[in-house]
Amino acid sequence: MTSAQISAIDRIAEFAADVHAGLSRAGQKKLPPKYFYDAVGSALFDAISHLPEYGLTRADERLLRRNASRIVDHLRLPVDVAELGPGNGRKTRWLLRALVERQPTTYFPIEISRAALAACRRRFGRIGSLEVVGYQREFLDGVREVAAARREGRRLLVLFLGSTIGNFDRHEANEFLRKIGACLAPGDALLLGTDLEKPVARLLEAYDDAQGVTAAFNRNVLARANRELGADFDVAAFEHVARYNEAERRIEMHLRANRAMTVRIPAAGLSIRLREGETIWTESSHKYAPDEPCRMALGAGFRPVGQWIDQEWGFSENLWMAE
């Protein structure tokens, strides 16, 4: 058996374990959002990023396009780049080009999606003196490996763009950022994207678009369980639900069963009963006040050195230096 086959078996086993843990729990059933991003889910998210209602990705890209050189000015060169969950890498190109103009650079995309890593290699394979070395890993495992293998004299810039930090509960986000900081050396840096608070109606439109692309993206996690775990979800019997939790300042995405049903998931060793109207919680997307990332940086052991805000959508890029 090849290492790739062993890796695939391990990933399916992990998927099965997470599905068992999330759907067998008492009370609110959950599925981790990382399982959105198989090849189908990655393609659907790319479509979401182009929808008129969803301005987040365009805001992220605008900030990087306009400020890439300024961000690089703050870094301690020479530096290599590790990116957590780059997707297809579209918005990252501005920063990588600004770096390559000043030095040869190695780019380490860290993804659990094989399709996303392949897209990054295609996109960046012809950029000057840029070398692309992908890691199909969980985020922390990938950062640890990249940091441990760094070349002597090289700094590391970790990119955590988009709004992925918002998928964590706030205390979990702070703990995750502390763990990232523990992997880094003084003079390394983290560039963190955070989606900012905005009118609730605008947020709800962004996460429940008129064309139903986000609904298809959300339901695809059930289709993936059918494909990979042998589950028998009736995907069409689930309604996509997006709602705003005022107390937690977050959008929540759920899948609501439109009828009572029993679902069998053989690879997870699980059979579950769902009541009519019961939901599976698939994602949270927390929103932040503009000054919040600075406090998060200090709590995680970083020194904030720069913030850039997109006023059109309400999004920030935050550059922190490891101490």
CSV table of C-alpha atoms in Angstrom, one decimal:
chain,number,residue,atom,x,y,z
A,1,MET,CA,0.0,0.0,0.0
A,2,THR,CA,1.4,3.4,-1.0
A,3,SER,CA,1.8,6.3,1.5
A,4,ALA,CA,-0.9,8.2,-0.4
A,5,GLN,CA,-3.4,5.3,0.1
A,6,ILE,CA,-2.5,5.1,3.8
A,7,SER,CA,-3.0,8.9,4.1
A,8,ALA,CA,-6.4,8.6,2.4
A,9,ILE,CA,-7.5,5.8,4.8
A,10,ASP,CA,-6.3,7.9,7.8
A,11,ARG,CA,-8.3,10.9,6.6
A,12,ILE,CA,-11.5,8.9,6.1
A,13,ALA,CA,-11.0,7.4,9.6
A,14,GLU,CA,-10.7,10.9,11.1
A,15,PHE,CA,-13.8,12.0,9.2
A,16,ALA,CA,-15.7,9.0,10.5
A,17,ALA,CA,-14.5,9.7,14.1
A,18,ASP,CA,-15.5,13.4,13.9
A,19,VAL,CA,-18.9,12.5,12.4
A,20,HIS,CA,-19.5,10.0,15.2
A,21,ALA,CA,-18.5,12.5,17.9
A,22,GLY,CA,-20.6,15.3,16.4
A,23,LEU,CA,-23.8,13.4,15.6
A,24,SER,CA,-24.0,11.1,18.6
A,25,ARG,CA,-23.8,13.9,21.1
A,26,ALA,CA,-26.7,14.8,23.4
A,27,GLY,CA,-28.4,18.1,22.5
A,28,GLN,CA,-27.3,20.1,19.4
A,29,LYS,CA,-25.7,17.9,16.8
A,30,LYS,CA,-22.6,19.3,15.0
A,31,LEU,CA,-20.3,18.7,12.1
A,32,PRO,CA,-16.9,20.4,11.8
A,33,PRO,CA,-16.7,23.0,9.0
A,34,LYS,CA,-13.4,21.7,7.8
A,35,TYR,CA,-15.3,18.9,6.0
A,36,PHE,CA,-16.9,21.4,3.7
A,37,TYR,CA,-13.8,21.5,1.6
A,38,ASP,CA,-13.6,18.4,-0.6
A,39,ALA,CA,-13.3,19.0,-4.3
A,40,VAL,CA,-17.0,19.7,-4.7
A,41,GLY,CA,-17.1,21.9,-1.6
A,42,SER,CA,-14.0,23.9,-2.7
A,43,ALA,CA,-15.5,24.6,-6.1
A,44,LEU,CA,-18.8,25.7,-4.5
A,45,PHE,CA,-16.9,28.0,-2.1
A,46,ASP,CA,-15.1,29.5,-5.0
A,47,ALA,CA,-18.5,30.3,-6.6
A,48,ILE,CA,-19.7,31.8,-3.3
A,49,SER,CA,-16.7,34.2,-3.3
A,50,HIS,CA,-17.9,35.7,-6.6
A,51,LEU,CA,-21.5,36.2,-5.5
A,52,PRO,CA,-22.7,39.9,-5.1
A,53,GLU,CA,-24.0,39.2,-1.6
A,54,TYR,CA,-20.7,37.8,-0.3
A,55,GLY,CA,-18.2,40.6,-0.2
A,56,LEU,CA,-15.7,39.1,2.2
A,57,THR,CA,-13.3,37.5,-0.2
A,58,ARG,CA,-13.2,40.5,-2.5
A,59,ALA,CA,-12.5,42.7,0.6
A,60,ASP,CA,-9.7,40.4,1.6
A,61,GLU,CA,-8.2,40.5,-1.9
A,62,ARG,CA,-8.5,44.3,-2.2
A,63,LEU,CA,-6.6,44.8,1.0
A,64,LEU,CA,-3.8,42.5,-0.1
A,65,ARG,CA,-3.6,44.0,-3.6
A,66,ARG,CA,-3.4,47.5,-2.2
A,67,ASN,CA,-1.2,46.9,0.7
A,68,ALA,CA,1.1,44.0,-0.2
A,69,SER,CA,4.2,46.2,-0.4
A,70,ARG,CA,3.4,47.9,2.9
A,71,ILE,CA,2.9,44.6,4.7
A,72,VAL,CA,6.3,43.3,3.3
A,73,ASP,CA,7.9,46.5,4.5
A,74,HIS,CA,7.2,45.4,8.1
A,75,LEU,CA,8.7,41.9,7.7
A,76,ARG,CA,12.2,40.9,8.7
A,77,LEU,CA,13.7,39.5,5.5
A,78,PRO,CA,14.6,36.9,4.3
A,79,VAL,CA,11.2,35.3,5.0
A,80,ASP,CA,9.3,32.2,3.8
A,81,VAL,CA,5.5,31.9,3.8
A,82,ALA,CA,3.2,29.3,5.3
A,83,GLU,CA,-0.5,29.7,4.6
A,84,LEU,CA,-3.3,28.0,6.5
A,85,GLY,CA,-6.2,27.0,4.3
A,86,PRO,CA,-5.3,29.0,1.2
A,87,GLY,CA,-8.1,27.5,-1.0
A,88,ASN,CA,-7.1,28.2,-4.6
A,89,GLY,CA,-4.6,30.9,-3.5
A,90,ARG,CA,-6.2,33.6,-5.6
A,91,LYS,CA,-5.9,36.4,-3.1
A,92,THR,CA,-2.4,35.4,-1.8
A,93,ARG,CA,-0.7,36.1,-5.1
A,94,TRP,CA,-0.4,39.8,-4.4
A,95,LEU,CA,1.7,39.2,-1.3
A,96,LEU,CA,3.8,36.5,-2.8
A,97,ARG,CA,4.6,38.7,-5.8
A,98,ALA,CA,5.6,41.6,-3.6
A,99,LEU,CA,8.0,39.2,-1.7
A,100,VAL,CA,9.5,37.6,-4.8
A,101,GLU,CA,10.4,41.1,-6.0
A,102,ARG,CA,12.7,41.4,-3.0
A,103,GLN,CA,14.0,37.8,-2.4
A,104,PRO,CA,13.6,34.1,-3.4
A,105,THR,CA,10.7,32.7,-1.4
A,106,THR,CA,9.3,29.3,-0.5
A,107,TYR,CA,5.6,29.1,-0.1
A,108,PHE,CA,4.1,26.4,2.1
A,109,PRO,CA,0.3,26.0,1.6
A,110,ILE,CA,-1.2,23.9,4.4
A,111,GLU,CA,-4.5,22.3,3.5
A,112,ILE,CA,-6.6,19.2,4.2
A,113,SER,CA,-8.0,19.5,0.7
A,114,ARG,CA,-5.9,17.8,-2.0
A,115,ALA,CA,-7.8,19.7,-4.7
A,116,ALA,CA,-6.9,23.1,-3.1
A,117,LEU,CA,-3.2,22.2,-2.9
A,118,ALA,CA,-3.2,21.2,-6.5
A,119,ALA,CA,-4.9,24.6,-7.4
A,120,CYS,CA,-2.2,26.4,-5.5
A,121,ARG,CA,0.6,24.6,-7.3
A,122,ARG,CA,-1.0,25.4,-10.7
A,123,ARG,CA,-1.5,29.1,-9.7
A,124,PHE,CA,1.9,29.8,-8.3
A,125,GLY,CA,4.1,27.4,-10.2
A,126,ARG,CA,5.4,30.0,-12.6
A,127,ILE,CA,6.0,33.0,-10.4
A,128,GLY,CA,9.6,34.0,-10.6
A,129,SER,CA,11.8,32.7,-7.8
A,130,LEU,CA,8.9,31.2,-5.9
A,131,GLU,CA,9.1,27.5,-4.8
A,132,VAL,CA,5.8,25.9,-3.7
A,133,VAL,CA,5.9,23.0,-1.2
A,134,GLY,CA,2.4,21.8,-0.2
A,135,TYR,CA,1.5,20.1,3.1
A,136,GLN,CA,-1.8,18.1,3.3
A,137,ARG,CA,-2.1,18.5,7.1
A,138,GLU,CA,-4.2,20.0,9.8
A,139,PHE,CA,-3.2,23.6,10.4
A,140,LEU,CA,-1.2,23.2,13.6
A,141,ASP,CA,0.5,20.1,12.4
A,142,GLY,CA,1.5,21.8,9.2
A,143,VAL,CA,2.9,24.9,10.9
A,144,ARG,CA,4.9,22.8,13.3
A,145,GLU,CA,6.5,20.8,10.5
A,146,VAL,CA,7.3,23.9,8.4
A,147,ALA,CA,8.7,25.8,11.4
A,148,ALA,CA,10.8,22.7,12.4
A,149,ALA,CA,12.3,22.4,8.9
A,150,ARG,CA,13.1,26.1,8.4
A,151,ARG,CA,16.4,27.0,6.7
A,152,GLU,CA,18.9,28.7,8.9
A,153,GLY,CA,18.5,32.5,8.9
A,154,ARG,CA,15.0,32.4,7.4
A,155,ARG,CA,12.0,34.0,9.1
A,156,LEU,CA,8.5,32.7,8.7
A,157,LEU,CA,5.3,34.6,7.8
A,158,VAL,CA,2.1,32.6,8.6
A,159,LEU,CA,-1.0,33.7,6.7
A,160,PHE,CA,-4.4,33.0,8.1
A,161,LEU,CA,-6.6,35.0,5.7
A,162,GLY,CA,-10.3,35.1,4.9
A,163,SER,CA,-12.5,34.7,8.0
A,164,THR,CA,-11.4,31.2,9.1
A,165,ILE,CA,-10.5,32.3,12.6
A,166,GLY,CA,-14.2,33.2,12.9
A,167,ASN,CA,-15.1,29.5,12.6
A,168,PHE,CA,-13.6,29.0,16.1
A,169,ASP,CA,-15.4,29.9,19.3
A,170,ARG,CA,-13.7,33.0,20.7
A,171,HIS,CA,-11.8,31.2,23.5
A,172,GLU,CA,-10.9,28.4,21.1
A,173,ALA,CA,-9.6,31.1,18.6
A,174,ASN,CA,-7.4,32.6,21.3
A,175,GLU,CA,-6.0,29.2,22.3
A,176,PHE,CA,-5.3,28.3,18.6
A,177,LEU,CA,-3.5,31.6,18.1
A,178,ARG,CA,-1.4,31.0,21.2
A,179,LYS,CA,-0.4,27.6,19.8
A,180,ILE,CA,0.6,29.2,16.5
A,181,GLY,CA,2.7,31.6,18.4
A,182,ALA,CA,4.4,28.8,20.3
A,183,CYS,CA,5.6,27.4,16.9
A,184,LEU,CA,7.2,30.6,15.9
A,185,ALA,CA,10.5,32.3,16.7
A,186,PRO,CA,11.1,36.0,17.6
A,187,GLY,CA,10.9,38.0,14.4
A,188,ASP,CA,8.4,35.6,12.7
A,189,ALA,CA,5.0,37.1,11.8
A,190,LEU,CA,1.4,36.3,11.5
A,191,LEU,CA,-1.0,38.0,9.1
A,192,LEU,CA,-4.6,37.4,10.3
A,193,GLY,CA,-7.8,38.2,8.5
A,194,THR,CA,-10.9,39.1,10.5
A,195,ASP,CA,-14.4,39.9,9.3
A,196,LEU,CA,-15.8,42.9,11.1
A,197,GLU,CA,-19.2,43.5,12.5
A,198,LYS,CA,-21.8,44.9,10.1
A,199,PRO,CA,-25.6,45.1,9.8
A,200,VAL,CA,-27.3,41.8,10.5
A,201,ALA,CA,-29.4,41.9,7.3
A,202,ARG,CA,-26.2,42.2,5.2
A,203,LEU,CA,-24.7,39.3,7.0
A,204,LEU,CA,-27.7,37.1,6.5
A,205,GLU,CA,-27.8,37.8,2.8
A,206,ALA,CA,-24.1,36.9,2.5
A,207,TYR,CA,-24.7,33.5,4.2
A,208,ASP,CA,-28.0,32.7,2.5
A,209,ASP,CA,-27.7,34.0,-1.1
A,210,ALA,CA,-30.6,34.2,-3.5
A,211,GLN,CA,-29.1,31.7,-5.9
A,212,GLY,CA,-28.8,29.0,-3.3
A,213,VAL,CA,-25.0,28.4,-3.8
A,214,THR,CA,-24.4,28.6,0.0
A,215,ALA,CA,-27.2,26.2,0.6
A,216,ALA,CA,-25.6,23.7,-1.8
A,217,PHE,CA,-22.2,24.2,-0.1
A,218,ASN,CA,-23.7,23.5,3.3
A,219,ARG,CA,-25.6,20.4,2.1
A,220,ASN,CA,-22.5,19.1,0.4
A,221,VAL,CA,-21.1,18.0,3.8
A,222,LEU,CA,-23.9,15.5,4.0
A,223,ALA,CA,-23.3,14.4,0.4
A,224,ARG,CA,-19.7,13.9,1.3
A,225,ALA,CA,-20.6,11.7,4.2
A,226,ASN,CA,-22.7,9.6,1.8
A,227,ARG,CA,-19.8,9.3,-0.7
A,228,GLU,CA,-17.0,8.7,1.8
A,229,LEU,CA,-18.6,7.1,4.8
A,230,GLY,CA,-21.4,5.1,3.1
A,231,ALA,CA,-24.1,7.2,4.9
A,232,ASP,CA,-27.7,7.4,3.6
A,233,PHE,CA,-28.6,11.0,4.2
A,234,ASP,CA,-31.5,12.2,2.0
A,235,VAL,CA,-29.7,15.4,1.2
A,236,ALA,CA,-32.8,17.0,-0.4
A,237,ALA,CA,-34.7,16.6,2.9
A,238,PHE,CA,-32.4,19.2,4.6
A,239,GLU,CA,-33.0,23.0,4.5
A,240,HIS,CA,-30.1,25.4,4.7
A,241,VAL,CA,-30.5,27.8,7.6
A,242,ALA,CA,-28.4,30.9,8.4
A,243,ARG,CA,-29.1,32.9,11.6
A,244,TYR,CA,-27.4,35.6,13.6
A,245,ASN,CA,-26.6,35.0,17.3
A,246,GLU,CA,-26.6,38.5,18.8
A,247,ALA,CA,-25.0,37.5,22.1
A,248,GLU,CA,-22.1,35.7,20.5
A,249,ARG,CA,-21.8,38.1,17.5
A,250,ARG,CA,-21.7,35.3,15.0
A,251,ILE,CA,-23.5,33.8,12.0
A,252,GLU,CA,-24.5,30.2,12.5
A,253,MET,CA,-25.2,27.8,9.6
A,254,HIS,CA,-27.4,24.8,10.2
A,255,LEU,CA,-29.0,22.0,8.2
A,256,ARG,CA,-32.6,21.5,9.3
A,257,ALA,CA,-34.4,18.2,8.8
A,258,ASN,CA,-37.7,18.7,7.0
A,259,ARG,CA,-39.0,15.4,8.3
A,260,ALA,CA,-38.3,12.8,10.9
A,261,MET,CA,-35.7,10.3,9.7
A,262,THR,CA,-33.2,7.6,10.6
A,263,VAL,CA,-29.7,8.0,9.1
A,264,ARG,CA,-27.1,5.2,9.0
A,265,ILE,CA,-23.4,6.0,8.7
A,266,PRO,CA,-21.6,2.6,8.5
A,267,ALA,CA,-18.0,3.9,8.5
A,268,ALA,CA,-18.7,5.8,11.7
A,269,GLY,CA,-20.5,2.9,13.3
A,270,LEU,CA,-23.5,5.1,13.8
A,271,SER,CA,-27.3,5.2,13.3
A,272,ILE,CA,-29.0,8.4,14.4
A,273,ARG,CA,-32.6,9.6,14.7
A,274,LEU,CA,-33.5,13.1,13.6
A,275,ARG,CA,-36.7,14.8,14.6
A,276,GLU,CA,-38.6,17.0,12.1
A,277,GLY,CA,-37.2,20.5,12.5
A,278,GLU,CA,-34.0,19.3,14.3
A,279,THR,CA,-30.8,20.9,13.0
A,280,ILE,CA,-27.2,19.9,12.5
A,281,TRP,CA,-24.9,22.9,13.2
A,282,THR,CA,-22.2,23.0,10.6
A,283,GLU,CA,-20.4,26.4,10.9
A,284,SER,CA,-20.0,29.5,13.0
A,285,SER,CA,-18.6,32.7,11.6
A,286,HIS,CA,-17.7,35.1,14.4
A,287,LYS,CA,-17.5,38.9,13.7
A,288,TYR,CA,-15.1,41.3,15.4
A,289,ALA,CA,-14.9,44.9,16.4
A,290,PRO,CA,-12.0,46.7,14.7
A,291,ASP,CA,-9.9,46.9,18.0
A,292,GLU,CA,-10.5,43.3,18.9
A,293,PRO,CA,-7.5,41.8,16.9
A,294,CYS,CA,-5.1,44.0,18.8
A,295,ARG,CA,-6.2,42.5,22.1
A,296,MET,CA,-6.1,39.0,20.6
A,297,ALA,CA,-2.5,39.6,19.5
A,298,LEU,CA,-1.4,40.6,23.0
A,299,GLY,CA,-3.2,37.7,24.6
A,300,ALA,CA,-1.5,35.2,22.2
A,301,GLY,CA,2.0,36.6,22.8
A,302,PHE,CA,2.3,38.7,19.6
A,303,ARG,CA,3.0,42.4,19.1
A,304,PRO,CA,0.6,44.0,16.7
A,305,VAL,CA,2.5,46.1,14.1
A,306,GLY,CA,-0.1,46.9,11.5
A,307,GLN,CA,-3.8,46.9,10.6
A,308,TRP,CA,-5.5,47.5,7.3
A,309,ILE,CA,-9.3,47.9,7.0
A,310,ASP,CA,-11.6,47.6,4.0
A,311,GLN,CA,-14.4,50.1,4.5
A,312,GLU,CA,-16.5,48.9,1.6
A,313,TRP,CA,-17.3,45.5,3.2
A,314,GLY,CA,-15.8,45.8,6.7
A,315,PHE,CA,-12.8,43.5,6.9
A,316,SER,CA,-9.4,43.8,8.4
A,317,GLU,CA,-5.9,42.4,7.8
A,318,ASN,CA,-3.8,42.3,11.0
A,319,LEU,CA,0.0,41.9,11.1
A,320,TRP,CA,1.5,40.6,14.3
A,321,MET,CA,5.1,40.0,15.2
A,322,ALA,CA,6.2,37.0,17.3
A,323,GLU,CA,8.1,38.2,20.4
